mmCIF file of C-alpha atoms in Angstrom:
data_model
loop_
_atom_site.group_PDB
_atom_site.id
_atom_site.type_symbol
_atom_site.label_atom_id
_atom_site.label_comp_id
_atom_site.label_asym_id
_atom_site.label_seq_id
_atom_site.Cartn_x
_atom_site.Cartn_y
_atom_site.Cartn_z
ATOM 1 C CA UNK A 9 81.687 103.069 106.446
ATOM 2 C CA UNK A 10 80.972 103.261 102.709
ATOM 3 C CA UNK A 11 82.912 100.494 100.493
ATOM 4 C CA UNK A 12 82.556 103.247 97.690
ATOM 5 C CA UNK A 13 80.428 100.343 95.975
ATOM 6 C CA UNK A 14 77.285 101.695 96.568
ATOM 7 C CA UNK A 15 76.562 99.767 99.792
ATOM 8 C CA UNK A 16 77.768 100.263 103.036
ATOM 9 C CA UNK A 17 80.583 97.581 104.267
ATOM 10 C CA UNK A 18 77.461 96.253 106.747
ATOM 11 C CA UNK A 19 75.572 95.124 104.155
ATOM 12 C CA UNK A 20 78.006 93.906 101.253
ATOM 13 C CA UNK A 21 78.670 91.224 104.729
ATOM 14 C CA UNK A 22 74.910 90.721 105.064
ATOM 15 C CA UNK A 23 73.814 90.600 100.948
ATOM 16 C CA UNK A 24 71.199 87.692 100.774
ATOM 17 C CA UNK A 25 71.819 85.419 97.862
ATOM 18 C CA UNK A 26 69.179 85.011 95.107
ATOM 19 C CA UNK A 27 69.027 81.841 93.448
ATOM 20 C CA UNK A 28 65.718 79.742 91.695
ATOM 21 C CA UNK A 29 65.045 76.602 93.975
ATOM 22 C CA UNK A 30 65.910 74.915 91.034
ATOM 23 C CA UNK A 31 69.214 76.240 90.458
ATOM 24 C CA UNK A 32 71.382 73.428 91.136
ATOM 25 C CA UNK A 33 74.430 75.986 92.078
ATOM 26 C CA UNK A 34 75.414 77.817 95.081
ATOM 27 C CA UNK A 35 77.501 80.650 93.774
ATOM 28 C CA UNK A 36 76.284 84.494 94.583
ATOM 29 C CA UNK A 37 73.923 86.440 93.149
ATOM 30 C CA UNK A 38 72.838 88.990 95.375
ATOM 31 C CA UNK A 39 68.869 90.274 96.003
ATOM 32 C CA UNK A 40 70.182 93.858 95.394
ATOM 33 C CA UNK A 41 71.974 94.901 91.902
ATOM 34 C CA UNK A 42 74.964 96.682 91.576
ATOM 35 C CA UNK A 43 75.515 100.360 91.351
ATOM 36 C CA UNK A 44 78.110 102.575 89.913
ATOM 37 C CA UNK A 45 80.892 103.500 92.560
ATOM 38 C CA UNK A 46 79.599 107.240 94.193
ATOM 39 C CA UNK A 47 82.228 109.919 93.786
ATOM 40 C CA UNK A 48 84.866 109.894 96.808
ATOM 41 C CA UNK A 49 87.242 112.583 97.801
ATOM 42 C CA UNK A 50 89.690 113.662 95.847
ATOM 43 C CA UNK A 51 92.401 112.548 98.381
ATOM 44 C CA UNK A 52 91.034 109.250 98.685
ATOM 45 C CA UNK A 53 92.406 106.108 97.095
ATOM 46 C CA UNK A 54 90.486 104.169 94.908
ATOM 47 C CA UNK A 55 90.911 100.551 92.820
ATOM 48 C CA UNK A 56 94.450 99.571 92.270
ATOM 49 C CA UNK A 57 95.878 102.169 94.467
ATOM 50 C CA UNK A 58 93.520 101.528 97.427
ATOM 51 C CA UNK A 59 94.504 97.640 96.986
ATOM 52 C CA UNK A 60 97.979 98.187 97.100
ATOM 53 C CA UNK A 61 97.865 100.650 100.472
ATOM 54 C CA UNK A 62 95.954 98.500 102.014
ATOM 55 C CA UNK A 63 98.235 95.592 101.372
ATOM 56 C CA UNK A 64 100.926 97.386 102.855
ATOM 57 C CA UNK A 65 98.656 97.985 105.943
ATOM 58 C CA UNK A 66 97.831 94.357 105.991
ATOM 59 C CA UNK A 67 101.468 92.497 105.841
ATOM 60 C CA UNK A 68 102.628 92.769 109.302
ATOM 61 C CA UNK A 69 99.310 90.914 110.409
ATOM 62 C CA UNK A 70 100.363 87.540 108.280
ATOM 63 C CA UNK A 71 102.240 84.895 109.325
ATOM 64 C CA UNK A 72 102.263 82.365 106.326
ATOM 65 C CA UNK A 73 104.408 82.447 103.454
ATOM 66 C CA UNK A 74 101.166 82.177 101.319
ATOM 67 C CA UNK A 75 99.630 85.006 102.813
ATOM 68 C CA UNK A 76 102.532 87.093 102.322
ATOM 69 C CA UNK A 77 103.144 86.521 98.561
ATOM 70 C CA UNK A 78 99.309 87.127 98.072
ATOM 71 C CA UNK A 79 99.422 90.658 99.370
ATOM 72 C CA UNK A 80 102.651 91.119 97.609
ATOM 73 C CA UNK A 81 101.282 90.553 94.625
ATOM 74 C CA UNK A 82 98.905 93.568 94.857
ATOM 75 C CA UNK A 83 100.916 95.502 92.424
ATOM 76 C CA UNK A 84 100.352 93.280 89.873
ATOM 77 C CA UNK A 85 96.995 94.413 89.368
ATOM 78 C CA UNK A 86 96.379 96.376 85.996
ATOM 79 C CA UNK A 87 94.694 99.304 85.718
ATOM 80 C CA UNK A 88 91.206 99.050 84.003
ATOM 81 C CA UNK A 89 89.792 101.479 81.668
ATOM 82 C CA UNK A 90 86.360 102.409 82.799
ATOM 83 C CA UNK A 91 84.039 100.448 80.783
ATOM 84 C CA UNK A 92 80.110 100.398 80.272
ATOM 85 C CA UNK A 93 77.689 97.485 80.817
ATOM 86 C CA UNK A 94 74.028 97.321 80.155
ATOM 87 C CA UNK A 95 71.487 95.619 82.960
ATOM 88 C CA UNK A 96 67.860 95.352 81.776
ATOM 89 C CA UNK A 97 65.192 96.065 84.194
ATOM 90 C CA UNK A 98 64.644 93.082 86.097
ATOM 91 C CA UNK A 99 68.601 92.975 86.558
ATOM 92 C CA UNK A 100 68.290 89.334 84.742
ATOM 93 C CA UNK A 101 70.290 90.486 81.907
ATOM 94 C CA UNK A 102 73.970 91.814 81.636
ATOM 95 C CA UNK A 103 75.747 92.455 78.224
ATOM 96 C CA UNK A 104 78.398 95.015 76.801
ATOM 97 C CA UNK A 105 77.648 97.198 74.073
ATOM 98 C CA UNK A 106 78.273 94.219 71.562
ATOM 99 C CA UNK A 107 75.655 91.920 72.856
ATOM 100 C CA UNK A 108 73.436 94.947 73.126
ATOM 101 C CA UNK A 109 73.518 95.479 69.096
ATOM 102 C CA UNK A 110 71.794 92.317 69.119
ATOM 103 C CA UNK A 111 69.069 92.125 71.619
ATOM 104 C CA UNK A 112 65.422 93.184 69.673
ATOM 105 C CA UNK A 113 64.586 94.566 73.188
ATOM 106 C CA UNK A 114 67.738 96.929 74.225
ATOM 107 C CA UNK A 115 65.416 99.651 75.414
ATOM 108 C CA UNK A 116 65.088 97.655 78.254
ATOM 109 C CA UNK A 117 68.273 98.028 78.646
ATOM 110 C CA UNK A 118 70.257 100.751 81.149
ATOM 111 C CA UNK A 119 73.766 102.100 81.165
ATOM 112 C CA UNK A 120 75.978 100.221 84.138
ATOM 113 C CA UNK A 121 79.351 102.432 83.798
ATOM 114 C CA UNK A 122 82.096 100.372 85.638
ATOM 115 C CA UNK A 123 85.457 101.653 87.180
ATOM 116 C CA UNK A 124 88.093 100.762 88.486
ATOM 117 C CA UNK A 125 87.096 100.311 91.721
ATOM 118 C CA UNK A 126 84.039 98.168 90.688
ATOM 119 C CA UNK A 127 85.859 96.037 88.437
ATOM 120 C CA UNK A 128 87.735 94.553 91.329
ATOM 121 C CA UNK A 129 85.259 94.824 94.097
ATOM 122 C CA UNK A 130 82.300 94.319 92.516
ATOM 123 C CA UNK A 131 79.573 93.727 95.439
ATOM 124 C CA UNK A 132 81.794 91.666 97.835
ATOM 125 C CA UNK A 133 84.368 94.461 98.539
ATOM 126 C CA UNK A 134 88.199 94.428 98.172
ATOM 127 C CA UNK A 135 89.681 91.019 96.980
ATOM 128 C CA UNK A 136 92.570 91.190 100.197
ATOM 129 C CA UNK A 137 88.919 90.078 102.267
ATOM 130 C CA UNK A 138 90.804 86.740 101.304
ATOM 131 C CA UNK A 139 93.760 87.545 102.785
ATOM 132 C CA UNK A 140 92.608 85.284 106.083
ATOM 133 C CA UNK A 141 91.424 82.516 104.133
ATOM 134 C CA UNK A 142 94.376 82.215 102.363
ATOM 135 C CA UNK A 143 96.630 82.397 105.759
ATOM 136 C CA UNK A 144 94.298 79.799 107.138
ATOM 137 C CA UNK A 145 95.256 77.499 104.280
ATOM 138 C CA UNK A 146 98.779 78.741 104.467
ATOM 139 C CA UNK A 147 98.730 77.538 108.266
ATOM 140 C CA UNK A 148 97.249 73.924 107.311
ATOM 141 C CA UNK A 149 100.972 73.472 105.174
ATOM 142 C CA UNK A 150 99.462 75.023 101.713
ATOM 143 C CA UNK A 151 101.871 76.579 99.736
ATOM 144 C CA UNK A 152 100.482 77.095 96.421
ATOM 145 C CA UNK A 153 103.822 77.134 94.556
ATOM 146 C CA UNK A 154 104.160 78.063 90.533
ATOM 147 C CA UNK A 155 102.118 75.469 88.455
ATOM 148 C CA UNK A 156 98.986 75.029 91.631
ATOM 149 C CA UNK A 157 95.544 74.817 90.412
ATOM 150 C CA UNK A 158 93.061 76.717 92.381
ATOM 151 C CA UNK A 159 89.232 76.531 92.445
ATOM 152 C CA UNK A 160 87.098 78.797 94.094
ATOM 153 C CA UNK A 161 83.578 77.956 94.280
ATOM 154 C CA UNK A 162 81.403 81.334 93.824
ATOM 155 C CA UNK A 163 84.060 83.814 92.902
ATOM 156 C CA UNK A 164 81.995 87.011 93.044
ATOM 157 C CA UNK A 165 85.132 89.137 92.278
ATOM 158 C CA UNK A 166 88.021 88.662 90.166
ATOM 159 C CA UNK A 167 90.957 90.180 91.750
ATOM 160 C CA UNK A 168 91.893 87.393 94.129
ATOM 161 C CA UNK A 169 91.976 85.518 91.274
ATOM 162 C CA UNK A 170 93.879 87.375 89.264
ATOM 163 C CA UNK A 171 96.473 87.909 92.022
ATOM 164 C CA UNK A 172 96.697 84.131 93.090
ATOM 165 C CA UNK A 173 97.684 83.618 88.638
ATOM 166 C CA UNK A 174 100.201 86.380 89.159
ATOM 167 C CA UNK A 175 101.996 83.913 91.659
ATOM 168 C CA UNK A 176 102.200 81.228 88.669
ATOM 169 C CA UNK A 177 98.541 79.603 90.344
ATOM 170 C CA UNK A 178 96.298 78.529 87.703
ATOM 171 C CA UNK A 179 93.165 80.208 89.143
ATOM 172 C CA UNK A 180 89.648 78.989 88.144
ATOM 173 C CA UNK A 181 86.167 80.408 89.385
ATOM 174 C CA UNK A 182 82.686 79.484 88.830
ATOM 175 C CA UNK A 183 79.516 82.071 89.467
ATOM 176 C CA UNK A 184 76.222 82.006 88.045
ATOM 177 C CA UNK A 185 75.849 86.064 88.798
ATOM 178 C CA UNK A 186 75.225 87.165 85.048
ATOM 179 C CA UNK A 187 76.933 90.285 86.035
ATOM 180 C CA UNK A 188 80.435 88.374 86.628
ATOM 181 C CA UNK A 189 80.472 87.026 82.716
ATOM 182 C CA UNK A 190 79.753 90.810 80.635
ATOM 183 C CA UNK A 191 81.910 92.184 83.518
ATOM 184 C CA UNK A 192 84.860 89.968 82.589
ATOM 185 C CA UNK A 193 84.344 89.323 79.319
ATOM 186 C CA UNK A 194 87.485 91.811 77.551
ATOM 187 C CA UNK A 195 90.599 90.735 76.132
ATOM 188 C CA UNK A 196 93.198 90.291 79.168
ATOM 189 C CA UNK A 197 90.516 89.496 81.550
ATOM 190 C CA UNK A 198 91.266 86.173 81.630
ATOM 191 C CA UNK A 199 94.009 83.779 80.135
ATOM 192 C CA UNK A 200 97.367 83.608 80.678
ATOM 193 C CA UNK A 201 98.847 85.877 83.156
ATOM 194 C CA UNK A 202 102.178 86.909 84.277
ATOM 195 C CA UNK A 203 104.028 85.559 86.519
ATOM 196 C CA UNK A 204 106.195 87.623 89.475
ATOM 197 C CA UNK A 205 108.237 84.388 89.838
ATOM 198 C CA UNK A 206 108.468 83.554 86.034
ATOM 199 C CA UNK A 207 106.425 80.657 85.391
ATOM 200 C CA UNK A 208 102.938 82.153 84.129
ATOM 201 C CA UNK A 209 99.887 81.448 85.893
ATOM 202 C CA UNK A 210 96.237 81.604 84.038
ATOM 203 C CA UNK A 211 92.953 82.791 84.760
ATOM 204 C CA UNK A 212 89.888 81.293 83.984
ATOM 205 C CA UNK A 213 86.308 82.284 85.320
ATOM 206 C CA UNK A 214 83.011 79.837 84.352
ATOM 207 C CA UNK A 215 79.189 81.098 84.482
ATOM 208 C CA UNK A 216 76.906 78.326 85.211
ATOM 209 C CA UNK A 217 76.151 76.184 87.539
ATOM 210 C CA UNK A 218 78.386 73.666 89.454
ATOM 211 C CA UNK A 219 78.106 70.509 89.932
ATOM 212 C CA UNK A 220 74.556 70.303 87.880
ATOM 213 C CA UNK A 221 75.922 72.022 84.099
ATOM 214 C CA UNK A 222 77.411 69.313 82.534
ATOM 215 C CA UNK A 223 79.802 71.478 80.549
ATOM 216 C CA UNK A 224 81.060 73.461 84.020
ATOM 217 C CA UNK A 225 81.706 70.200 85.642
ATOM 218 C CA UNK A 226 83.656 69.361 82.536
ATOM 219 C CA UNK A 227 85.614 72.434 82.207
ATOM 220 C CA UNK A 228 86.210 72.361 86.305
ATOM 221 C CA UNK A 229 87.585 68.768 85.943
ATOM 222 C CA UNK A 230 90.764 69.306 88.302
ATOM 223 C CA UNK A 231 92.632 68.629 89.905
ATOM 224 C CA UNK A 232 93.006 70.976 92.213
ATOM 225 C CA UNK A 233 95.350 71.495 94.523
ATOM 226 C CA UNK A 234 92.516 73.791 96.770
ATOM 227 C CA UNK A 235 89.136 74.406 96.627
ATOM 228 C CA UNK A 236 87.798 77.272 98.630
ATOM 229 C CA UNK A 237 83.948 78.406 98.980
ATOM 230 C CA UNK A 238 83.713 82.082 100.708
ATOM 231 C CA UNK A 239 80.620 82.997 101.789
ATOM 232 C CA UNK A 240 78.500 80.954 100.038
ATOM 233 C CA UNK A 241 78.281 77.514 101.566
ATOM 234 C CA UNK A 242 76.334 78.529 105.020
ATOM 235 C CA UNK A 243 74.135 76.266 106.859
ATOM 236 C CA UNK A 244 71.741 79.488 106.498
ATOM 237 C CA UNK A 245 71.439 79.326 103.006
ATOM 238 C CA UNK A 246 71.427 75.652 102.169
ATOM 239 C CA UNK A 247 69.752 73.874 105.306
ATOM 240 C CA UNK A 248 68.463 76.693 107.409
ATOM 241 C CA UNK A 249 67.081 75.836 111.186
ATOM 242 C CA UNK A 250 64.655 78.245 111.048
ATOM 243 C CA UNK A 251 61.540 79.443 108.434
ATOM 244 C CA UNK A 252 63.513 81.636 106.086
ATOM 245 C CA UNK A 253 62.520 83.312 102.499
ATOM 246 C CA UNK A 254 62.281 80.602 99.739
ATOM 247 C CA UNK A 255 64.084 83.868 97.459
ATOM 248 C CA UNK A 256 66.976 84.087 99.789
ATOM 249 C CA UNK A 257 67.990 80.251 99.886
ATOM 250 C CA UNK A 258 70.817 78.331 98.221
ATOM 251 C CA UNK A 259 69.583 75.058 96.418
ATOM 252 C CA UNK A 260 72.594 73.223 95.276
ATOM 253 C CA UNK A 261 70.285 71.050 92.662
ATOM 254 C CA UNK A 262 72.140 67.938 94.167
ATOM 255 C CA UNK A 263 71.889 66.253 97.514
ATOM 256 C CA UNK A 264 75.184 66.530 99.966
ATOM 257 C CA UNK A 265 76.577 63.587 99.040
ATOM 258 C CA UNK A 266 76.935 64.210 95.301
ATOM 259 C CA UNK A 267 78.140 67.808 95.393
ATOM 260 C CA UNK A 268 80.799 66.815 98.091
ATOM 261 C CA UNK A 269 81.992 64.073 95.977
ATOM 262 C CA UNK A 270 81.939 66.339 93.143
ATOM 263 C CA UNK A 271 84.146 68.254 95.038
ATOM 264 C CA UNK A 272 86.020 65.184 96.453
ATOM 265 C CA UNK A 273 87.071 63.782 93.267
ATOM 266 C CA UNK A 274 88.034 67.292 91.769
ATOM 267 C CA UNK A 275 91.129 67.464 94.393
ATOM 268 C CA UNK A 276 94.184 65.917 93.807
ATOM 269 C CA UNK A 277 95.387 63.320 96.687
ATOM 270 C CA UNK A 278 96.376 65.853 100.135
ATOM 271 C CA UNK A 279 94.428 68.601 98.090
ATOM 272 C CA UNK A 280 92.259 70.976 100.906
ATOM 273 C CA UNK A 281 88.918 71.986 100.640
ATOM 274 C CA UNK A 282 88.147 75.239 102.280
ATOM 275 C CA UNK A 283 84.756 76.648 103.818
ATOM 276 C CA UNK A 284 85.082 80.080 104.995
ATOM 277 C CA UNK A 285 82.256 82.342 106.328
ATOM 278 C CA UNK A 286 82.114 85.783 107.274
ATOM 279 C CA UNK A 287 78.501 86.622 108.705
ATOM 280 C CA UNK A 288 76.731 88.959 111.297
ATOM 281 C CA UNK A 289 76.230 87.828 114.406
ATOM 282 C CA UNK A 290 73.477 84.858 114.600
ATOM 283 C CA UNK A 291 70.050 86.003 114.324
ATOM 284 C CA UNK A 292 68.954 86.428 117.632
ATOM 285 C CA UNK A 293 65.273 84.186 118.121
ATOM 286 C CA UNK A 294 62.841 87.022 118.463
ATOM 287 C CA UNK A 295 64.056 88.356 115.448
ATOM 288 C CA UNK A 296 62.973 87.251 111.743
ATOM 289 C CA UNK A 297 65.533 84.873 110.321
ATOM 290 C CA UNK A 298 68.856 86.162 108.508
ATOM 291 C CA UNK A 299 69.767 83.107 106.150
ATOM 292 C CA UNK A 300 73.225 84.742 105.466
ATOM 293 C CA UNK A 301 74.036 84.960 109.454
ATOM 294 C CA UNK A 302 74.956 80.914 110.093
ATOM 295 C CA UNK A 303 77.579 80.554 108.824
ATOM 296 C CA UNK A 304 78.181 77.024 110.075
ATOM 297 C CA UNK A 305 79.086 74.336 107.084
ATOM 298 C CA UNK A 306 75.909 73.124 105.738
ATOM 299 C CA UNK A 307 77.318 69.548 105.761
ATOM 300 C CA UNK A 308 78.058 67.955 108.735
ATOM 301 C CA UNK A 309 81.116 66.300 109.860
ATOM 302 C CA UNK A 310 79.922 62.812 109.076
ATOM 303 C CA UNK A 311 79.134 63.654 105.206
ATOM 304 C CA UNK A 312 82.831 64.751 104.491
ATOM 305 C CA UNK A 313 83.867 61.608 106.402
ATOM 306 C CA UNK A 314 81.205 59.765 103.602
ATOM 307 C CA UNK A 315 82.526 61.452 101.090
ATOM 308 C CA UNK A 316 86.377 60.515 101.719
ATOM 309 C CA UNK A 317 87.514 63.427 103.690
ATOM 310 C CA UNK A 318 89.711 63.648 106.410
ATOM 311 C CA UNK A 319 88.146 67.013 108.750
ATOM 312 C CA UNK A 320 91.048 69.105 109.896
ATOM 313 C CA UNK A 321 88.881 71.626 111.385
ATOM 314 C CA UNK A 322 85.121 71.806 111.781
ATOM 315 C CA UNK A 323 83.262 74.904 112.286
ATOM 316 C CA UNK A 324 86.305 76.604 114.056
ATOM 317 C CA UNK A 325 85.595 80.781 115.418
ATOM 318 C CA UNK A 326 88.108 83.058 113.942
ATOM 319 C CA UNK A 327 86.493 85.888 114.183
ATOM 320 C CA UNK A 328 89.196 87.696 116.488
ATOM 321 C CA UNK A 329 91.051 87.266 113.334
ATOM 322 C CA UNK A 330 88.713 89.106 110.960
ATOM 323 C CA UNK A 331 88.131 91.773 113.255
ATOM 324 C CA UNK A 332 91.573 92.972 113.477
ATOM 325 C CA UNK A 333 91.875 92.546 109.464
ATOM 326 C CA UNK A 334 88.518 94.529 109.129
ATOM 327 C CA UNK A 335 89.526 97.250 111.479
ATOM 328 C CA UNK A 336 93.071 97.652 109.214
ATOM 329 C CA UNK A 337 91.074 98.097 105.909
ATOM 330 C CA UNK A 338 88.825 100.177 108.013
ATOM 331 C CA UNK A 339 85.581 98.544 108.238
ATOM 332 C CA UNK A 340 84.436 99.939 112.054
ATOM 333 C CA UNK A 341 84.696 104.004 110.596
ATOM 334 C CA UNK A 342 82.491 106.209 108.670
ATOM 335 C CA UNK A 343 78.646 106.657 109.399
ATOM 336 C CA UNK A 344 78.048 102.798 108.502
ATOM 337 C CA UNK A 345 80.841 101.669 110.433
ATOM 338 C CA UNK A 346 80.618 97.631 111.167
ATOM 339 C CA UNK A 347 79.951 96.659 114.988
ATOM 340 C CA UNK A 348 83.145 94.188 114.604
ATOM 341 C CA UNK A 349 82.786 93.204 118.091
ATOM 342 C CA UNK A 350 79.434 92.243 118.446
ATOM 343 C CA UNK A 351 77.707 92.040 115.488
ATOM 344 C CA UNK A 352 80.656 89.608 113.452
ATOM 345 C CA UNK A 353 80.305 85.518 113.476
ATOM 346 C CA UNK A 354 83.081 84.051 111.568
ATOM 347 C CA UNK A 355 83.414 79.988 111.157
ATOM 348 C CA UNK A 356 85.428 77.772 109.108
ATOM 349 C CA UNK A 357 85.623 73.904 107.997
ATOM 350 C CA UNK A 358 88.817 72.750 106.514
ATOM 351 C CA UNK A 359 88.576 69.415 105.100
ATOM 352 C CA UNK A 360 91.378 67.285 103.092
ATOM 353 C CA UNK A 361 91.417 64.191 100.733
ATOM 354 C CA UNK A 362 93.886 61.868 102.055
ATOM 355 C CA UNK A 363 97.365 61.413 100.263
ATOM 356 C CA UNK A 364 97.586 58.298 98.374
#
């Protein structure tokens, strides 16, 4: 099943994440670059309208009063005016037409026209993928009322975001994919945002690397109310079991200890912090090693305990979950329809600092 992105649903759930060994981040930036959305069928939905079906399709599956006003807030998505980017060769480089004027080597340079659809999904596929994340927190007593402060750690798309700041949540996210900042970077991308309930929420989205940059830890100072890392913080990536690709590794530039107190002291007192992983199933042993399929926490139990934590859940299965949200939004149809019963791991860790 195509995600109209340019890469089948399969793979957008099996991407490998590029960083330097020196990067001292973990947010996503995939091996392969983006590509303008393919032409679909003139009957089929697309961007906002495809998000707002789908939400529909999705409601009667949540329980929580979080997840509910998250996929009601799917028509508050604007339409986009298709826009162009410009990637250079070695897909290093992302700018707008602006910061093209101004680069001595723009012929390296290539058109990267951007719709709708792309604007929203970029590589990771439609923002309501949070939909179970957020009813997970929602279970765990989070209600995210007007005036919250989210922070979600590798962001890779901004229509969560946005949504979440249409509910009066002041949304931040931090990614060091340099497609993320020339993707966002127009007037009423970011900023204040309103509100369905009346008090406006704001949206603000940081390129860099967390908790190394000095000026990103500044600007993500908190508190937070929640701080959620999707697909990004996998056992896989940052302390694999197995020999894996040096290119296809997470280094977070800081040991566990100081990136989960970086985290730790960025939540407010009863604030949750949120691992959620959506992976293939494990690599099996005769088979060369698949970073992005453990999806376990790369901490263990007794670092968030060091850090302060209190561990609600560790490493709990919910893929039964997943699968019946990725067979709504259609992920098992098409030619590259997703094996969501055998080839889907899904594990979170849900970890809180205690009141007081």
């Amino acid at each position: 099943m195509s995600t109209r992105l340019g890469l089948p649903l399969a793979a957008i759930l099996t991407i490998p994440l590029v960083l330097p060994a020196c990067s001292g981040a973990a947010p996503r930036e995939p091996a392969r670059a983006p590509a303008p959305s393919p032409a679909a069928p003139a009957d089929a939905l697309q961007g906002v309208a495809r998000i707002r079906a789908d939400a529909e399709k999705l409601g009667p599956l949540v329980r929580s009063d979080l997840a509910r006003r998250f996929l009601a807030a799917a028509p508050s998505l604007p339409s986009i005016t298709p826009r162009t980017l410009y990637r250079d060769a070695e897909k290093k480089r992302v700018v707008d037409a602006d910061g093209l004027s101004r680069i001595p080597d723009r012929d390296a340079f290539k058109p990267l026209p951007v719709d709708e659809e792309f604007y929203y999904s970029t590589r990771y596929g439609s923002p309501l993928a949070y939909t179970r994340a957020l009813e997970v927190l929602g279970e765990a007593g989070v209600t995210l009322p007007p005036g919250s402060r989210f922070f979600d750690f590798g962001y890779g798309a901004a229509g969560h975001l946005r949504m979440l700041a249409s509910l009066g949540v002041h949304a931040v996210g931090v990614d060091v994919d340099p497609l993320l900042a020339a993707l966002y970077g127009v007037p009423g991308d970011q900023g204040e945002i309103r509100s369905l309930s009346g008090a406006p929420g704001s949206l603000r989205l940081l390129h860099g690397t967390f908790p190394g940059d000095p000026a990103i830890r500044a600007a993500a100072a908190g508190p937070f109310d929640v701080i959620v890392s999707k697909n990004v913080l996998k056992k896989g990536y940052i302390h694999p079991d197995r020999p894996a690709d040096e290119s296809k590794l997470i280094r977070l530039g800081v040991d566990d200890a100081a990136f989960l107190g970086a985290v730790f002291e960025r939540l407010r007192p009863g604030g949750v912090f949120l691992i959620y992983n959506i992976c293939p199933a494990p690599t099996p042993p005769d088979k060369p090693f698949a970073p992005w399929s453990d999806g376990r926490s790369p901490f263990p139990r007794e670092a968030f305990t060091a850090a302060g934590f209190e561990v609600k859940v560790f490493d709990r299965d919910d893929a039964e979950a997943i699968r019946t949200i990725g067979h709504v939004l259609g992920w098992d149809q098409g030619e590259d329809a997703m094996d969501l019963q055998n080839d889907l791991s899904v594990l979170y860790t849900l970890a809180v600092r205690p009141p007081g």
